[in-house]
Amino acid sequence: MDSLAKMKKRMLTFSLLGIILFLNLFLLDSLIIKVESLKQEYETLSKKIENSNSNISHISEKDIEKLFNGNEVKNAN
């Protein structure tokens, strides 16, 4: 009877270890997926920032002066 109790205890221990390993692998996989999605979002935002910076660099000083002068005229009315 003693060996049967030891065998049950070992089976329970290995079952618990198996469950813990499975959960760790599942959580690791979901973490990897989350990191990949964050990486893609970062790349998308970086491209948007680069595009907006290139659009801003095309604005000349004259265009900026026109914008400010136009606002002053609107505010004067």
mmCIF file of N, CA and C in Angstrom:
data_model
loop_
_atom_site.group_PDB
_atom_site.id
_atom_site.type_symbol
_atom_site.label_atom_id
_atom_site.label_comp_id
_atom_site.label_asym_id
_atom_site.label_seq_id
_atom_site.Cartn_x
_atom_site.Cartn_y
_atom_site.Cartn_z
ATOM 1 N N MET A 1 0.821 -1.191 0.000
ATOM 2 C CA MET A 1 0.000 0.000 0.000
ATOM 3 C C MET A 1 0.867 1.257 0.000
ATOM 4 N N ASP A 2 2.003 1.160 0.618
ATOM 5 C CA ASP A 2 2.898 2.309 0.688
ATOM 6 C C ASP A 2 3.419 2.685 -0.697
ATOM 7 N N SER A 3 3.755 1.675 -1.515
ATOM 8 C CA SER A 3 4.264 1.958 -2.861
ATOM 9 C C SER A 3 3.161 2.546 -3.746
ATOM 10 N N LEU A 4 1.922 2.151 -3.519
ATOM 11 C CA LEU A 4 0.805 2.700 -4.281
ATOM 12 C C LEU A 4 0.615 4.188 -3.958
ATOM 13 N N ALA A 5 0.759 4.547 -2.714
ATOM 14 C CA ALA A 5 0.630 5.949 -2.306
ATOM 15 C C ALA A 5 1.763 6.785 -2.908
ATOM 16 N N LYS A 6 2.978 6.231 -2.917
ATOM 17 C CA LYS A 6 4.112 6.940 -3.517
ATOM 18 C C LYS A 6 3.895 7.143 -5.014
ATOM 19 N N MET A 7 3.367 6.090 -5.673
ATOM 20 C CA MET A 7 3.135 6.182 -7.103
ATOM 21 C C MET A 7 2.059 7.236 -7.408
ATOM 22 N N LYS A 8 1.011 7.294 -6.601
ATOM 23 C CA LYS A 8 -0.035 8.303 -6.799
ATOM 24 C C LYS A 8 0.532 9.709 -6.593
ATOM 25 N N LYS A 9 1.387 9.831 -5.582
ATOM 26 C CA LYS A 9 1.991 11.135 -5.304
ATOM 27 C C LYS A 9 2.883 11.575 -6.464
ATOM 28 N N ARG A 10 3.664 10.635 -7.021
ATOM 29 C CA ARG A 10 4.514 10.951 -8.170
ATOM 30 C C ARG A 10 3.671 11.340 -9.384
ATOM 31 N N MET A 11 2.604 10.593 -9.618
ATOM 32 C CA MET A 11 1.737 10.894 -10.762
ATOM 33 C C MET A 11 1.123 12.286 -10.613
ATOM 34 N N LEU A 12 0.702 12.609 -9.408
ATOM 35 C CA LEU A 12 0.130 13.927 -9.156
ATOM 36 C C LEU A 12 1.179 15.019 -9.366
ATOM 37 N N THR A 13 2.384 14.772 -8.881
ATOM 38 C CA THR A 13 3.468 15.742 -9.037
ATOM 39 C C THR A 13 3.787 15.971 -10.509
ATOM 40 N N PHE A 14 3.931 14.891 -11.272
ATOM 41 C CA PHE A 14 4.243 15.032 -12.693
ATOM 42 C C PHE A 14 3.088 15.664 -13.465
ATOM 43 N N SER A 15 1.867 15.359 -13.064
ATOM 44 C CA SER A 15 0.711 15.988 -13.710
ATOM 45 C C SER A 15 0.724 17.492 -13.470
ATOM 46 N N LEU A 16 0.985 17.888 -12.234
ATOM 47 C CA LEU A 16 1.048 19.314 -11.923
ATOM 48 C C LEU A 16 2.191 19.998 -12.671
ATOM 49 N N LEU A 17 3.328 19.337 -12.753
ATOM 50 C CA LEU A 17 4.451 19.906 -13.506
ATOM 51 C C LEU A 17 4.098 20.055 -14.985
ATOM 52 N N GLY A 18 3.408 19.065 -15.535
ATOM 53 C CA GLY A 18 2.975 19.135 -16.930
ATOM 54 C C GLY A 18 2.027 20.293 -17.164
ATOM 55 N N ILE A 19 1.087 20.482 -16.244
ATOM 56 C CA ILE A 19 0.135 21.587 -16.369
ATOM 57 C C ILE A 19 0.864 22.924 -16.285
ATOM 58 N N ILE A 20 1.794 23.032 -15.356
ATOM 59 C CA ILE A 20 2.555 24.278 -15.205
ATOM 60 C C ILE A 20 3.377 24.561 -16.460
ATOM 61 N N LEU A 21 4.025 23.538 -17.019
ATOM 62 C CA LEU A 21 4.797 23.734 -18.249
ATOM 63 C C LEU A 21 3.903 24.162 -19.407
ATOM 64 N N PHE A 22 2.739 23.531 -19.525
ATOM 65 C CA PHE A 22 1.806 23.888 -20.595
ATOM 66 C C PHE A 22 1.360 25.341 -20.459
ATOM 67 N N LEU A 23 1.018 25.751 -19.252
ATOM 68 C CA LEU A 23 0.582 27.133 -19.035
ATOM 69 C C LEU A 23 1.706 28.119 -19.337
ATOM 70 N N ASN A 24 2.925 27.769 -18.946
ATOM 71 C CA ASN A 24 4.060 28.652 -19.233
ATOM 72 C C ASN A 24 4.270 28.809 -20.737
ATOM 73 N N LEU A 25 4.172 27.708 -21.477
ATOM 74 C CA LEU A 25 4.336 27.790 -22.927
ATOM 75 C C LEU A 25 3.216 28.604 -23.561
ATOM 76 N N PHE A 26 1.995 28.416 -23.079
ATOM 77 C CA PHE A 26 0.855 29.169 -23.601
ATOM 78 C C PHE A 26 1.023 30.659 -23.333
ATOM 79 N N LEU A 27 1.423 31.002 -22.114
ATOM 80 C CA LEU A 27 1.614 32.417 -21.775
ATOM 81 C C LEU A 27 2.773 33.022 -22.558
ATOM 82 N N LEU A 28 3.831 32.248 -22.746
ATOM 83 C CA LEU A 28 4.973 32.731 -23.520
ATOM 84 C C LEU A 28 4.565 32.995 -24.962
ATOM 85 N N ASP A 29 3.767 32.101 -25.533
ATOM 86 C CA ASP A 29 3.301 32.272 -26.903
ATOM 87 C C ASP A 29 2.439 33.526 -27.030
ATOM 88 N N SER A 30 1.543 33.743 -26.085
ATOM 89 C CA SER A 30 0.697 34.940 -26.149
ATOM 90 C C SER A 30 1.532 36.204 -25.947
ATOM 91 N N LEU A 31 2.572 36.127 -25.136
ATOM 92 C CA LEU A 31 3.459 37.273 -24.939
ATOM 93 C C LEU A 31 4.222 37.592 -26.218
ATOM 94 N N ILE A 32 4.683 36.566 -26.918
ATOM 95 C CA ILE A 32 5.399 36.767 -28.179
ATOM 96 C C ILE A 32 4.477 37.418 -29.207
ATOM 97 N N ILE A 33 3.230 36.966 -29.270
ATOM 98 C CA ILE A 33 2.266 37.551 -30.202
ATOM 99 C C ILE A 33 2.045 39.021 -29.871
ATOM 100 N N LYS A 34 1.923 39.338 -28.590
ATOM 101 C CA LYS A 34 1.708 40.726 -28.168
ATOM 102 C C LYS A 34 2.905 41.598 -28.548
ATOM 103 N N VAL A 35 4.109 41.089 -28.341
ATOM 104 C CA VAL A 35 5.321 41.846 -28.678
ATOM 105 C C VAL A 35 5.388 42.093 -30.185
ATOM 106 N N GLU A 36 5.027 41.085 -30.982
ATOM 107 C CA GLU A 36 5.050 41.260 -32.433
ATOM 108 C C GLU A 36 4.039 42.313 -32.878
ATOM 109 N N SER A 37 2.864 42.315 -32.275
ATOM 110 C CA SER A 37 1.860 43.319 -32.657
ATOM 111 C C SER A 37 2.317 44.720 -32.245
ATOM 112 N N LEU A 38 2.954 44.837 -31.085
ATOM 113 C CA LEU A 38 3.483 46.138 -30.664
ATOM 114 C C LEU A 38 4.603 46.605 -31.593
ATOM 115 N N LYS A 39 5.411 45.662 -32.061
ATOM 116 C CA LYS A 39 6.491 46.004 -32.988
ATOM 117 C C LYS A 39 5.916 46.536 -34.300
ATOM 118 N N GLN A 40 4.873 45.882 -34.810
ATOM 119 C CA GLN A 40 4.242 46.349 -36.045
ATOM 120 C C GLN A 40 3.615 47.725 -35.854
ATOM 121 N N GLU A 41 2.985 47.936 -34.712
ATOM 122 C CA GLU A 41 2.383 49.242 -34.431
ATOM 123 C C GLU A 41 3.461 50.326 -34.356
ATOM 124 N N TYR A 42 4.582 50.006 -33.735
ATOM 125 C CA TYR A 42 5.698 50.952 -33.644
ATOM 126 C C TYR A 42 6.219 51.306 -35.035
ATOM 127 N N GLU A 43 6.378 50.283 -35.893
ATOM 128 C CA GLU A 43 6.870 50.541 -37.245
ATOM 129 C C GLU A 43 5.892 51.408 -38.031
ATOM 130 N N THR A 44 4.601 51.141 -37.876
ATOM 131 C CA THR A 44 3.587 51.937 -38.564
ATOM 132 C C THR A 44 3.635 53.391 -38.107
ATOM 133 N N LEU A 45 3.713 53.592 -36.797
ATOM 134 C CA LEU A 45 3.779 54.958 -36.275
ATOM 135 C C LEU A 45 5.065 55.661 -36.699
ATOM 136 N N SER A 46 6.166 54.928 -36.751
ATOM 137 C CA SER A 46 7.436 55.524 -37.191
ATOM 138 C C SER A 46 7.333 56.005 -38.637
ATOM 139 N N LYS A 47 6.694 55.182 -39.484
ATOM 140 C CA LYS A 47 6.526 55.585 -40.883
ATOM 141 C C LYS A 47 5.633 56.813 -40.992
ATOM 142 N N LYS A 48 4.571 56.868 -40.189
ATOM 143 C CA LYS A 48 3.688 58.033 -40.223
ATOM 144 C C LYS A 48 4.437 59.289 -39.786
ATOM 145 N N ILE A 49 5.276 59.158 -38.773
ATOM 146 C CA ILE A 49 6.056 60.307 -38.301
ATOM 147 C C ILE A 49 7.039 60.754 -39.375
ATOM 148 N N GLU A 50 7.699 59.797 -40.036
ATOM 149 C CA GLU A 50 8.630 60.152 -41.107
ATOM 150 C C GLU A 50 7.905 60.877 -42.234
ATOM 151 N N ASN A 51 6.723 60.385 -42.592
ATOM 152 C CA ASN A 51 5.950 61.029 -43.660
ATOM 153 C C ASN A 51 5.524 62.434 -43.256
ATOM 154 N N SER A 52 5.106 62.593 -42.025
ATOM 155 C CA SER A 52 4.684 63.927 -41.590
ATOM 156 C C SER A 52 5.876 64.875 -41.522
ATOM 157 N N ASN A 53 7.035 64.369 -41.131
ATOM 158 C CA ASN A 53 8.236 65.216 -41.102
ATOM 159 C C ASN A 53 8.635 65.639 -42.509
ATOM 160 N N SER A 54 8.506 64.732 -43.478
ATOM 161 C CA SER A 54 8.866 65.100 -44.849
ATOM 162 C C SER A 54 7.867 66.101 -45.410
ATOM 163 N N ASN A 55 6.604 66.002 -45.019
ATOM 164 C CA ASN A 55 5.611 66.980 -45.472
ATOM 165 C C ASN A 55 5.882 68.349 -44.869
ATOM 166 N N ILE A 56 6.303 68.375 -43.637
ATOM 167 C CA ILE A 56 6.593 69.645 -42.970
ATOM 168 C C ILE A 56 7.808 70.319 -43.592
ATOM 169 N N SER A 57 8.791 69.540 -44.008
ATOM 170 C CA SER A 57 10.010 70.134 -44.558
ATOM 171 C C SER A 57 9.753 70.835 -45.891
ATOM 172 N N HIS A 58 8.642 70.526 -46.568
ATOM 173 C CA HIS A 58 8.333 71.162 -47.846
ATOM 174 C C HIS A 58 7.671 72.526 -47.674
ATOM 175 N N ILE A 59 7.266 72.858 -46.469
ATOM 176 C CA ILE A 59 6.615 74.145 -46.234
ATOM 177 C C ILE A 59 7.690 75.233 -46.199
ATOM 178 N N SER A 60 7.480 76.255 -46.992
ATOM 179 C CA SER A 60 8.470 77.338 -47.051
ATOM 180 C C SER A 60 8.106 78.431 -46.053
ATOM 181 N N GLU A 61 9.035 79.345 -45.865
ATOM 182 C CA GLU A 61 8.783 80.469 -44.958
ATOM 183 C C GLU A 61 7.668 81.362 -45.491
ATOM 184 N N LYS A 62 7.593 81.492 -46.820
ATOM 185 C CA LYS A 62 6.538 82.311 -47.418
ATOM 186 C C LYS A 62 5.161 81.723 -47.111
ATOM 187 N N ASP A 63 5.072 80.400 -47.189
ATOM 188 C CA ASP A 63 3.790 79.758 -46.874
ATOM 189 C C ASP A 63 3.391 80.027 -45.428
ATOM 190 N N ILE A 64 4.366 79.981 -44.544
ATOM 191 C CA ILE A 64 4.083 80.235 -43.127
ATOM 192 C C ILE A 64 3.645 81.683 -42.931
ATOM 193 N N GLU A 65 4.327 82.608 -43.620
ATOM 194 C CA GLU A 65 3.941 84.023 -43.518
ATOM 195 C C GLU A 65 2.526 84.244 -44.044
ATOM 196 N N LYS A 66 2.186 83.567 -45.151
ATOM 197 C CA LYS A 66 0.834 83.690 -45.701
ATOM 198 C C LYS A 66 -0.203 83.204 -44.695
ATOM 199 N N LEU A 67 0.113 82.106 -44.026
ATOM 200 C CA LEU A 67 -0.827 81.573 -43.040
ATOM 201 C C LEU A 67 -1.036 82.563 -41.906
ATOM 202 N N PHE A 68 0.056 83.124 -41.395
ATOM 203 C CA PHE A 68 -0.073 84.073 -40.288
ATOM 204 C C PHE A 68 -0.759 85.358 -40.733
ATOM 205 N N ASN A 69 -0.432 85.838 -41.924
ATOM 206 C CA ASN A 69 -1.071 87.053 -42.428
ATOM 207 C C ASN A 69 -2.560 86.823 -42.648
ATOM 208 N N GLY A 70 -2.914 85.654 -43.143
ATOM 209 C CA GLY A 70 -4.321 85.327 -43.344
ATOM 210 C C GLY A 70 -5.074 85.296 -42.037
ATOM 211 N N ASN A 71 -4.444 84.777 -40.987
ATOM 212 C CA ASN A 71 -5.093 84.745 -39.676
ATOM 213 C C ASN A 71 -5.256 86.143 -39.111
ATOM 214 N N GLU A 72 -4.257 87.001 -39.355
ATOM 215 C CA GLU A 72 -4.361 88.373 -38.847
ATOM 216 C C GLU A 72 -5.503 89.113 -39.530
ATOM 217 N N VAL A 73 -5.669 88.879 -40.831
ATOM 218 C CA VAL A 73 -6.751 89.540 -41.571
ATOM 219 C C VAL A 73 -8.095 89.046 -41.056
ATOM 220 N N LYS A 74 -8.227 87.751 -40.822
ATOM 221 C CA LYS A 74 -9.485 87.200 -40.318
ATOM 222 C C LYS A 74 -9.782 87.740 -38.923
ATOM 223 N N ASN A 75 -8.753 87.835 -38.105
ATOM 224 C CA ASN A 75 -8.955 88.337 -36.746
ATOM 225 C C ASN A 75 -9.306 89.822 -36.740
ATOM 226 N N ALA A 76 -8.792 90.573 -37.727
ATOM 227 C CA ALA A 76 -9.072 92.009 -37.783
ATOM 228 C C ALA A 76 -10.530 92.271 -38.141
ATOM 229 N N ASN A 77 -11.127 91.373 -38.925
ATOM 230 C CA ASN A 77 -12.532 91.549 -39.318
ATOM 231 C C ASN A 77 -13.377 91.188 -38.150
#
